[in-house]
mmCIF file of C-alpha atoms and ligand atoms in Angstrom:
data_model
loop_
_atom_site.group_PDB
_atom_site.id
_atom_site.type_symbol
_atom_site.label_atom_id
_atom_site.label_comp_id
_atom_site.label_asym_id
_atom_site.label_seq_id
_atom_site.Cartn_x
_atom_site.Cartn_y
_atom_site.Cartn_z
ATOM 1 C CA MET A 1029 -21.037 -41.034 -3.741
ATOM 2 C CA ILE A 1030 -17.498 -40.110 -2.608
ATOM 3 C CA ALA A 1031 -17.254 -37.560 -5.411
ATOM 4 C CA ILE A 1032 -20.555 -35.959 -4.387
ATOM 5 C CA LEU A 1033 -19.475 -35.843 -0.729
ATOM 6 C CA VAL A 1034 -16.096 -34.305 -1.559
ATOM 7 C CA THR A 1035 -17.780 -31.805 -3.882
ATOM 8 C CA LEU A 1036 -20.235 -30.746 -1.161
ATOM 9 C CA VAL A 1037 -17.437 -30.287 1.378
ATOM 10 C CA ALA A 1038 -15.471 -28.264 -1.152
ATOM 11 C CA VAL A 1039 -18.359 -26.016 -2.161
ATOM 12 C CA LEU A 1040 -20.394 -25.615 1.042
ATOM 13 C CA ILE A 1041 -17.625 -24.716 3.520
ATOM 14 C CA GLN A 1042 -16.934 -21.000 3.553
ATOM 15 C CA TRP A 1043 -13.205 -21.049 2.795
ATOM 16 C CA LEU A 1044 -12.777 -17.381 1.977
ATOM 17 C CA PRO A 1045 -13.532 -14.341 4.144
ATOM 18 C CA THR A 1046 -16.719 -12.432 3.223
ATOM 19 C CA SER A 1047 -15.753 -10.080 0.420
ATOM 20 C CA ALA A 1048 -15.468 -6.355 1.182
ATOM 21 C CA SER A 1049 -14.374 -5.028 -2.215
ATOM 22 C CA LYS A 1050 -15.334 -5.138 -5.892
ATOM 23 C CA GLN A 1051 -11.921 -6.620 -6.702
ATOM 24 C CA MET A 1052 -12.415 -9.450 -4.172
ATOM 25 C CA ASP A 1053 -15.826 -10.231 -5.747
ATOM 26 C CA ARG A 1054 -14.111 -10.677 -9.120
ATOM 27 C CA ILE A 1055 -11.227 -12.700 -7.650
ATOM 28 C CA GLU A 1056 -13.736 -15.018 -5.937
ATOM 29 C CA PHE A 1057 -15.601 -15.456 -9.221
ATOM 30 C CA VAL A 1058 -12.407 -16.554 -11.044
ATOM 31 C CA TYR A 1059 -11.430 -18.741 -8.089
ATOM 32 C CA TRP A 1060 -14.716 -20.627 -8.005
ATOM 33 C CA PHE A 1061 -14.977 -20.803 -11.816
ATOM 34 C CA ALA A 1062 -11.599 -22.599 -11.956
ATOM 35 C CA THR A 1063 -12.183 -24.634 -8.792
ATOM 36 C CA ILE A 1064 -15.610 -25.950 -9.831
ATOM 37 C CA ILE A 1065 -14.180 -27.069 -13.196
ATOM 38 C CA CYS A 1066 -11.382 -28.838 -11.295
ATOM 39 C CA ILE A 1067 -13.838 -30.523 -8.919
ATOM 40 C CA GLY A 1068 -15.949 -31.723 -11.854
ATOM 41 C CA ILE A 1069 -12.969 -33.194 -13.719
ATOM 42 C CA PHE A 1070 -11.515 -34.722 -10.553
ATOM 43 C CA SER A 1071 -14.853 -36.382 -9.729
ATOM 44 C CA LEU A 1072 -15.217 -37.733 -13.271
ATOM 45 C CA VAL A 1073 -11.654 -39.124 -13.408
ATOM 46 C CA MET A 1074 -11.958 -40.704 -9.945
ATOM 47 C CA ALA A 1075 -15.357 -42.251 -10.745
ATOM 48 C CA VAL A 1076 -14.033 -43.846 -13.973
ATOM 49 C CA LEU A 1077 -10.841 -44.983 -12.219
ATOM 50 C CA ILE A 1078 -12.581 -46.602 -9.259
ATOM 51 C CA TYR A 1079 -15.208 -48.232 -11.502
ATOM 52 C CA SER A 1080 -12.484 -49.623 -13.802
ATOM 53 C CA VAL A 1081 -10.379 -50.976 -10.931
ATOM 54 C CA ALA A 1082 -13.400 -52.756 -9.476
ATOM 55 C CA THR A 1083 -14.932 -54.066 -12.712
ATOM 56 C CA PHE A 1084 -11.950 -55.006 -14.887
ATOM 57 C CA ARG A 1085 -9.658 -56.406 -12.203
ATOM 58 C CA ALA A 1086 -7.843 -59.579 -13.424
ATOM 59 C CA PRO A 1087 -8.089 -62.676 -11.179
ATOM 60 C CA PRO A 1088 -4.836 -63.411 -9.223
ATOM 61 C CA GLU A 1089 -3.871 -66.445 -11.388
ATOM 62 C CA ASP A 1090 -4.351 -64.577 -14.709
ATOM 63 C CA GLU A 1091 -0.911 -63.446 -15.905
ATOM 64 C CA SER A 1092 -1.775 -63.010 -19.583
ATOM 65 C CA ASP A 1093 -1.444 -59.616 -21.320
ATOM 66 C CA GLY A 1094 -4.504 -57.429 -21.659
ATOM 67 C CA PRO A 1095 -6.043 -56.799 -25.084
ATOM 68 C CA SER A 1096 -3.981 -54.433 -27.269
ATOM 69 C CA ILE A 1097 -5.747 -51.120 -27.861
ATOM 70 C CA HIS A 1098 -4.589 -48.856 -30.655
ATOM 71 C CA GLY A 1099 -6.033 -45.355 -30.306
ATOM 72 C CA HIS A 1100 -9.579 -44.078 -30.411
ATOM 73 C CA THR A 1101 -9.894 -40.954 -32.576
ATOM 74 C CA GLY A 1102 -13.221 -39.822 -31.100
ATOM 75 C CA LEU A 1103 -11.947 -40.096 -27.496
ATOM 76 C CA GLU A 1104 -8.679 -38.331 -28.352
ATOM 77 C CA ILE A 1105 -10.516 -35.416 -29.949
ATOM 78 C CA VAL A 1106 -12.762 -35.095 -26.889
ATOM 79 C CA TRP A 1107 -9.924 -35.133 -24.357
ATOM 80 C CA THR A 1108 -7.988 -32.567 -26.376
ATOM 81 C CA VAL A 1109 -10.796 -30.185 -27.297
ATOM 82 C CA VAL A 1110 -12.650 -30.089 -23.937
ATOM 83 C CA PRO A 1111 -9.569 -29.258 -21.782
ATOM 84 C CA ALA A 1112 -8.413 -26.736 -24.417
ATOM 85 C CA ILE A 1113 -11.782 -24.928 -24.219
ATOM 86 C CA LEU A 1114 -11.745 -24.969 -20.391
ATOM 87 C CA VAL A 1115 -8.156 -23.731 -20.117
ATOM 88 C CA ILE A 1116 -8.797 -20.968 -22.674
ATOM 89 C CA ALA A 1117 -11.966 -19.943 -20.775
ATOM 90 C CA ILE A 1118 -10.053 -19.750 -17.459
ATOM 91 C CA GLY A 1119 -7.248 -17.804 -19.168
ATOM 92 C CA VAL A 1120 -9.581 -15.278 -20.826
ATOM 93 C CA LEU A 1121 -11.629 -14.769 -17.640
ATOM 94 C CA SER A 1122 -8.443 -14.282 -15.577
ATOM 95 C CA ALA A 1123 -7.065 -11.735 -18.055
ATOM 96 C CA VAL A 1124 -10.347 -9.768 -18.055
ATOM 97 C CA VAL A 1125 -10.507 -9.734 -14.222
ATOM 98 C CA LEU A 1126 -6.811 -8.820 -13.907
ATOM 99 C CA SER A 1127 -7.345 -5.888 -16.246
ATOM 100 C CA GLN A 1128 -10.560 -4.749 -14.490
ATOM 101 C CA ASN A 1129 -8.909 -5.028 -11.062
ATOM 102 C CA GLY A 1130 -6.043 -2.809 -12.223
ATOM 103 C CA THR A 1131 -8.309 -0.015 -13.486
ATOM 104 C CA ALA A 1132 -9.152 2.909 -11.199
ATOM 105 C CA GLY A 1133 -12.183 3.960 -13.314
ATOM 106 C CA THR A 1134 -14.446 6.803 -12.270
ATOM 107 C CA ASN A 1135 -14.402 8.891 -9.063
ATOM 108 C CA PRO A 1136 -10.910 7.703 -8.022
ATOM 109 C CA MET A 1137 -8.821 8.859 -5.080
ATOM 110 C CA THR A 1138 -5.165 8.249 -4.241
ATOM 111 C CA ILE A 1139 -3.611 7.169 -0.950
ATOM 112 C CA LYS A 1140 0.133 6.825 -0.488
ATOM 113 C CA VAL A 1141 1.393 3.868 1.539
ATOM 114 C CA PHE A 1142 4.813 3.814 3.203
ATOM 115 C CA ALA A 1143 6.189 0.657 4.763
ATOM 116 C CA GLN A 1144 9.224 0.243 6.959
ATOM 117 C CA GLN A 1145 10.260 -2.372 9.500
ATOM 118 C CA PHE A 1146 7.687 -2.783 11.111
ATOM 119 C CA ALA A 1147 5.059 -0.118 10.608
ATOM 120 C CA TRP A 1148 2.633 1.251 8.023
ATOM 121 C CA ARG A 1149 2.048 4.939 7.356
ATOM 122 C CA PHE A 1150 -0.527 6.509 5.063
ATOM 123 C CA GLU A 1151 -0.750 9.860 3.328
ATOM 124 C CA TYR A 1152 -3.824 11.403 1.671
ATOM 125 C CA PRO A 1153 -2.665 13.711 -1.167
ATOM 126 C CA ASP A 1154 -6.321 14.531 -1.996
ATOM 127 C CA SER A 1155 -6.735 15.843 1.580
ATOM 128 C CA ASP A 1156 -3.774 18.254 1.695
ATOM 129 C CA GLY A 1157 -1.248 15.514 2.434
ATOM 130 C CA LEU A 1158 -2.964 14.382 5.629
ATOM 131 C CA LYS A 1159 -0.905 11.682 7.397
ATOM 132 C CA SER A 1160 -2.241 8.767 9.407
ATOM 133 C CA GLY A 1161 -1.070 5.561 11.040
ATOM 134 C CA GLU A 1162 -4.538 4.075 10.612
ATOM 135 C CA LEU A 1163 -5.913 3.367 7.140
ATOM 136 C CA VAL A 1164 -9.310 5.069 6.843
ATOM 137 C CA LEU A 1165 -11.204 4.567 3.558
ATOM 138 C CA PRO A 1166 -14.475 5.876 2.135
ATOM 139 C CA VAL A 1167 -16.838 3.142 0.924
ATOM 140 C CA ASP A 1168 -17.620 2.770 -2.820
ATOM 141 C CA ARG A 1169 -14.636 4.834 -4.016
ATOM 142 C CA ASN A 1170 -12.001 3.507 -6.419
ATOM 143 C CA ILE A 1171 -8.853 3.962 -4.337
ATOM 144 C CA THR A 1172 -5.409 3.773 -5.925
ATOM 145 C CA PHE A 1173 -2.725 2.890 -3.400
ATOM 146 C CA GLU A 1174 0.727 4.165 -4.399
ATOM 147 C CA MET A 1175 3.351 2.280 -2.448
ATOM 148 C CA ASN A 1176 6.920 2.656 -1.290
ATOM 149 C CA SER A 1177 9.183 0.789 1.110
ATOM 150 C CA ALA A 1178 11.984 2.432 3.081
ATOM 151 C CA ASP A 1179 14.013 -0.705 3.713
ATOM 152 C CA VAL A 1180 13.110 -4.257 2.625
ATOM 153 C CA ILE A 1181 10.270 -5.897 0.674
ATOM 154 C CA HIS A 1182 6.913 -5.770 2.464
ATOM 155 C CA SER A 1183 3.526 -6.800 1.093
ATOM 156 C CA PHE A 1184 0.162 -5.036 1.418
ATOM 157 C CA TRP A 1185 -2.847 -7.298 2.018
ATOM 158 C CA ILE A 1186 -6.327 -6.814 3.445
ATOM 159 C CA PRO A 1187 -7.762 -10.366 3.243
ATOM 160 C CA GLU A 1188 -11.413 -9.298 2.786
ATOM 161 C CA MET A 1189 -10.393 -7.013 -0.082
ATOM 162 C CA GLY A 1190 -8.392 -9.588 -2.026
ATOM 163 C CA GLN A 1191 -5.794 -7.418 -3.741
ATOM 164 C CA LYS A 1192 -2.197 -8.049 -2.673
ATOM 165 C CA GLN A 1193 0.848 -6.017 -3.660
ATOM 166 C CA ASP A 1194 4.548 -6.008 -2.733
ATOM 167 C CA LEU A 1195 6.259 -2.803 -1.627
ATOM 168 C CA VAL A 1196 9.787 -2.875 -3.034
ATOM 169 C CA PRO A 1197 12.559 -0.408 -2.099
ATOM 170 C CA GLY A 1198 13.337 1.778 -5.107
ATOM 171 C CA ILE A 1199 10.289 0.736 -7.144
ATOM 172 C CA ASP A 1200 6.878 2.454 -7.174
ATOM 173 C CA THR A 1201 4.073 -0.102 -7.063
ATOM 174 C CA SER A 1202 0.310 0.399 -6.937
ATOM 175 C CA ILE A 1203 -3.039 -1.380 -6.676
ATOM 176 C CA VAL A 1204 -6.697 -0.378 -6.840
ATOM 177 C CA ILE A 1205 -9.282 -1.299 -4.200
ATOM 178 C CA THR A 1206 -12.971 -0.362 -4.164
ATOM 179 C CA PRO A 1207 -14.388 -1.076 -0.676
ATOM 180 C CA THR A 1208 -18.014 -2.226 -0.844
ATOM 181 C CA ARG A 1209 -18.980 -2.338 2.830
ATOM 182 C CA THR A 1210 -18.177 -0.347 5.952
ATOM 183 C CA GLY A 1211 -16.452 -1.938 8.927
ATOM 184 C CA THR A 1212 -13.101 -2.591 10.563
ATOM 185 C CA PHE A 1213 -10.522 -4.799 8.867
ATOM 186 C CA ALA A 1214 -6.835 -5.643 9.285
ATOM 187 C CA LEU A 1215 -4.015 -4.710 6.950
ATOM 188 C CA ILE A 1216 -1.391 -7.444 7.177
ATOM 189 C CA CYS A 1217 2.195 -7.477 5.948
ATOM 190 C CA THR A 1218 2.402 -10.715 4.007
ATOM 191 C CA GLU A 1219 6.095 -10.784 3.086
ATOM 192 C CA LEU A 1220 8.577 -12.079 5.690
ATOM 193 C CA CYS A 1221 10.414 -8.802 6.337
ATOM 194 C CA GLY A 1222 12.356 -9.361 9.558
ATOM 195 C CA LEU A 1223 11.955 -10.098 13.260
ATOM 196 C CA GLY A 1224 8.837 -7.946 13.670
ATOM 197 C CA HIS A 1225 7.045 -9.193 10.519
ATOM 198 C CA SER A 1226 4.201 -10.797 12.472
ATOM 199 C CA THR A 1227 3.522 -7.522 14.304
ATOM 200 C CA MET A 1228 3.403 -5.429 11.122
ATOM 201 C CA ARG A 1229 -0.311 -4.743 10.998
ATOM 202 C CA ALA A 1230 -2.531 -1.696 10.739
ATOM 203 C CA THR A 1231 -6.219 -1.105 11.365
ATOM 204 C CA VAL A 1232 -8.379 -0.447 8.297
ATOM 205 C CA GLU A 1233 -11.586 1.504 8.860
ATOM 206 C CA VAL A 1234 -14.080 1.750 5.988
ATOM 207 C CA LEU A 1235 -16.519 4.638 6.536
ATOM 208 C CA SER A 1236 -19.405 6.189 4.590
ATOM 209 C CA GLN A 1237 -18.313 9.169 2.472
ATOM 210 C CA THR A 1238 -19.910 11.554 5.048
ATOM 211 C CA ASP A 1239 -18.099 9.919 7.994
ATOM 212 C CA PHE A 1240 -14.873 9.876 5.982
ATOM 213 C CA ASP A 1241 -15.137 13.609 5.266
ATOM 214 C CA ALA A 1242 -15.776 14.214 8.978
ATOM 215 C CA TRP A 1243 -12.715 12.107 9.867
ATOM 216 C CA VAL A 1244 -10.526 14.112 7.450
ATOM 217 C CA LYS A 1245 -11.779 17.399 8.982
ATOM 218 C CA LYS A 1246 -11.125 16.162 12.505
ATOM 219 C CA GLN A 1247 -7.594 15.004 11.612
ATOM 220 C CA GLN A 1248 -6.830 18.304 9.873
ATOM 221 C CA ALA A 1249 -8.064 20.187 12.933
ATOM 222 C CA GLY A 1250 -5.421 18.332 14.975
ATOM 223 C CA GLY A 1251 -7.832 16.059 16.798
ATOM 224 C CA GLY A 1252 -6.235 12.893 15.460
ATOM 225 C CA THR A 1253 -2.842 11.225 15.466
ATOM 226 C CA GLY A 1254 -0.979 14.538 15.723
ATOM 227 C CA GLY A 1255 -2.522 15.235 19.117
ATOM 228 C CA SER A 1256 -2.067 11.869 20.793
ATOM 229 C CA GLY A 1257 1.244 10.353 21.819
ATOM 230 C CA ALA A 1258 -0.500 7.004 22.362
ATOM 231 C CA ALA A 1259 -1.735 6.970 18.746
ATOM 232 C CA VAL A 1260 1.691 7.958 17.386
ATOM 233 C CA PHE A 1261 3.240 5.159 19.466
ATOM 234 C CA ALA A 1262 0.684 2.573 18.311
ATOM 235 C CA SER A 1263 1.235 3.268 14.620
ATOM 236 C CA ASN A 1264 5.023 3.703 14.693
ATOM 237 C CA CYS A 1265 6.684 2.112 17.699
ATOM 238 C CA GLY A 1266 4.485 -0.644 19.155
ATOM 239 C CA GLY A 1267 5.587 -3.205 16.546
ATOM 240 C CA CYS A 1268 9.095 -3.323 18.016
ATOM 241 C CA HIS A 1269 9.006 -1.923 21.561
ATOM 242 C CA ALA A 1270 7.434 -3.236 24.749
ATOM 243 C CA PHE A 1271 5.722 -0.439 26.701
ATOM 244 C CA THR A 1272 3.343 -1.363 29.515
ATOM 245 C CA PRO A 1273 0.980 1.671 29.213
ATOM 246 C CA ALA A 1274 0.444 0.814 25.512
ATOM 247 C CA GLY A 1275 0.076 -2.917 26.199
ATOM 248 C CA THR A 1276 2.830 -3.887 23.714
ATOM 249 C CA SER A 1277 5.354 -6.646 24.377
ATOM 250 C CA SER A 1278 7.617 -6.987 21.330
ATOM 251 C CA LYS A 1279 11.284 -7.612 22.164
ATOM 252 C CA ILE A 1280 12.836 -6.391 18.906
ATOM 253 C CA GLY A 1281 13.829 -3.014 20.341
ATOM 254 C CA PRO A 1282 14.610 -1.998 23.937
ATOM 255 C CA ASN A 1283 11.846 -2.174 26.532
ATOM 256 C CA LEU A 1284 10.644 1.410 26.960
ATOM 257 C CA ASP A 1285 9.340 0.968 30.494
ATOM 258 C CA ASN A 1286 12.904 1.754 31.619
ATOM 259 C CA VAL A 1287 13.581 4.947 29.631
ATOM 260 C CA ALA A 1288 13.972 7.080 32.746
ATOM 261 C CA ALA A 1289 16.621 4.725 34.199
ATOM 262 C CA ASP A 1290 18.337 4.446 30.788
ATOM 263 C CA ALA A 1291 18.444 8.246 30.493
ATOM 264 C CA GLU A 1292 20.038 8.492 33.918
ATOM 265 C CA LYS A 1293 22.728 5.959 32.902
ATOM 266 C CA ALA A 1294 23.408 8.026 29.775
ATOM 267 C CA GLY A 1295 23.559 11.110 32.021
ATOM 268 C CA GLU A 1296 20.722 12.895 30.235
ATOM 269 C CA ASP A 1297 17.354 14.449 30.978
ATOM 270 C CA PRO A 1298 14.666 11.796 30.151
ATOM 271 C CA ALA A 1299 12.752 13.979 27.654
ATOM 272 C CA ALA A 1300 15.931 14.999 25.797
ATOM 273 C CA TYR A 1301 17.162 11.379 25.825
ATOM 274 C CA VAL A 1302 13.897 10.031 24.386
ATOM 275 C CA LYS A 1303 13.720 12.707 21.687
ATOM 276 C CA GLU A 1304 17.343 12.088 20.695
ATOM 277 C CA SER A 1305 16.714 8.318 20.551
ATOM 278 C CA ILE A 1306 13.764 8.837 18.170
ATOM 279 C CA VAL A 1307 15.515 11.279 15.838
ATOM 280 C CA ASP A 1308 19.040 9.818 16.001
ATOM 281 C CA PRO A 1309 18.723 6.234 17.275
ATOM 282 C CA THR A 1310 22.379 5.357 16.666
ATOM 283 C CA LYS A 1311 23.811 8.071 18.937
ATOM 284 C CA VAL A 1312 23.280 6.368 22.312
ATOM 285 C CA LEU A 1313 22.448 2.663 22.430
ATOM 286 C CA ALA A 1314 20.222 1.377 25.194
ATOM 287 C CA PRO A 1315 22.042 -0.765 27.813
ATOM 288 C CA GLY A 1316 22.456 -4.333 26.548
ATOM 289 C CA TYR A 1317 22.394 -3.350 22.841
ATOM 290 C CA THR A 1318 25.517 -3.337 20.690
ATOM 291 C CA GLU A 1319 23.759 -2.252 17.479
ATOM 292 C CA THR A 1320 20.376 -0.958 16.328
ATOM 293 C CA ASN A 1321 18.228 -1.552 13.251
ATOM 294 C CA MET A 1322 15.775 1.182 14.223
ATOM 295 C CA PRO A 1323 14.943 3.371 11.201
ATOM 296 C CA THR A 1324 16.738 6.728 11.260
ATOM 297 C CA SER A 1325 13.903 8.400 9.309
ATOM 298 C CA PHE A 1326 11.467 9.198 12.143
ATOM 299 C CA GLY A 1327 12.881 12.718 12.480
ATOM 300 C CA ASP A 1328 11.651 13.408 8.913
ATOM 301 C CA ASP A 1329 8.531 11.212 8.890
ATOM 302 C CA LEU A 1330 6.954 12.495 12.086
ATOM 303 C CA SER A 1331 5.899 16.108 12.540
ATOM 304 C CA ALA A 1332 7.404 18.162 15.407
ATOM 305 C CA GLU A 1333 4.028 17.952 17.229
ATOM 306 C CA GLU A 1334 3.956 14.154 16.822
ATOM 307 C CA ILE A 1335 7.495 13.816 18.225
ATOM 308 C CA ASP A 1336 6.672 16.099 21.191
ATOM 309 C CA ALA A 1337 3.476 14.152 21.899
ATOM 310 C CA LEU A 1338 5.422 10.886 21.725
ATOM 311 C CA VAL A 1339 8.172 12.136 24.067
ATOM 312 C CA THR A 1340 5.556 13.302 26.582
ATOM 313 C CA TYR A 1341 3.736 9.970 26.312
ATOM 314 C CA LEU A 1342 6.899 7.899 26.802
ATOM 315 C CA THR A 1343 8.213 9.925 29.738
ATOM 316 C CA GLU A 1344 4.932 10.561 31.569
ATOM 317 C CA ALA A 1345 2.478 7.746 30.770
ATOM 318 C CA GLN A 1346 3.805 5.502 33.531
ATOM 319 C CA GLN A 1347 3.506 7.980 36.371
HETATM 320 CU CU1 CUA B 1629 6.710 -6.056 6.586
HETATM 321 CU CU2 CUA B 1629 6.443 -8.445 6.850
#
């Protein structure tokens, strides 16, 4: 009875998020294949154990030895052969799924992923090197993610899509994901990478191929991230900086609500001060800071239009 109850709880509760990729479907299959075998064996062992404890219990005054048992060839063969078959089956299935999940197959596309404390950036080489702070994917395409980290180890994970991969400085890593349904998901950094680790997230949008093509066109026409300081801020700066107009509150970097006052203290024009702080963050430190761990690569990573839009946003959004 207990075994049946435990089995029902284990099988009927939805423990995993609803799958949104082919790879997650396969991972779930391996997971439940192994787990159901485990539940079966656990139930069997527990049932025999509890039955034996209840039935063969010696009375309190009986201190004699139990009967001596010397082996049972049939039983030994069974408990060797059955687990061997099960373990081999789990091993073979896992190897097949691992290999399938690593194969890009037909109609593939490539997206480059760059991680740095504490932001994600994406580049679409198949769309003339289009850059984005939001991960937009076409449904039913085999997408190879080629990954790089600028500083420490980060890890790429979209829970509904199963696949998880570390981004390691100096090493090129990759994974394949085939989204199977449209919708909005979250990309989560799942490697403790510093103070802002918990804020290192990006939005994942899975679109139909037609909507995806329209999105690419719109971005290339300048209607996307390049045109909006708020979008550039959200995908690059919000993980570390508090800024009231953007609704962010992280305390890793200086609060940017005070940039005008800080610029005055540094004796500079606010726009020039903000631009300099983005491109060369070590030159002038904000009041109260004795050092900075802000990446020095934004001058190269962001386009001139993105930097201008960001400067305008930071200096004018509050007024
Ligand atoms: Cu990047 Cu945690």
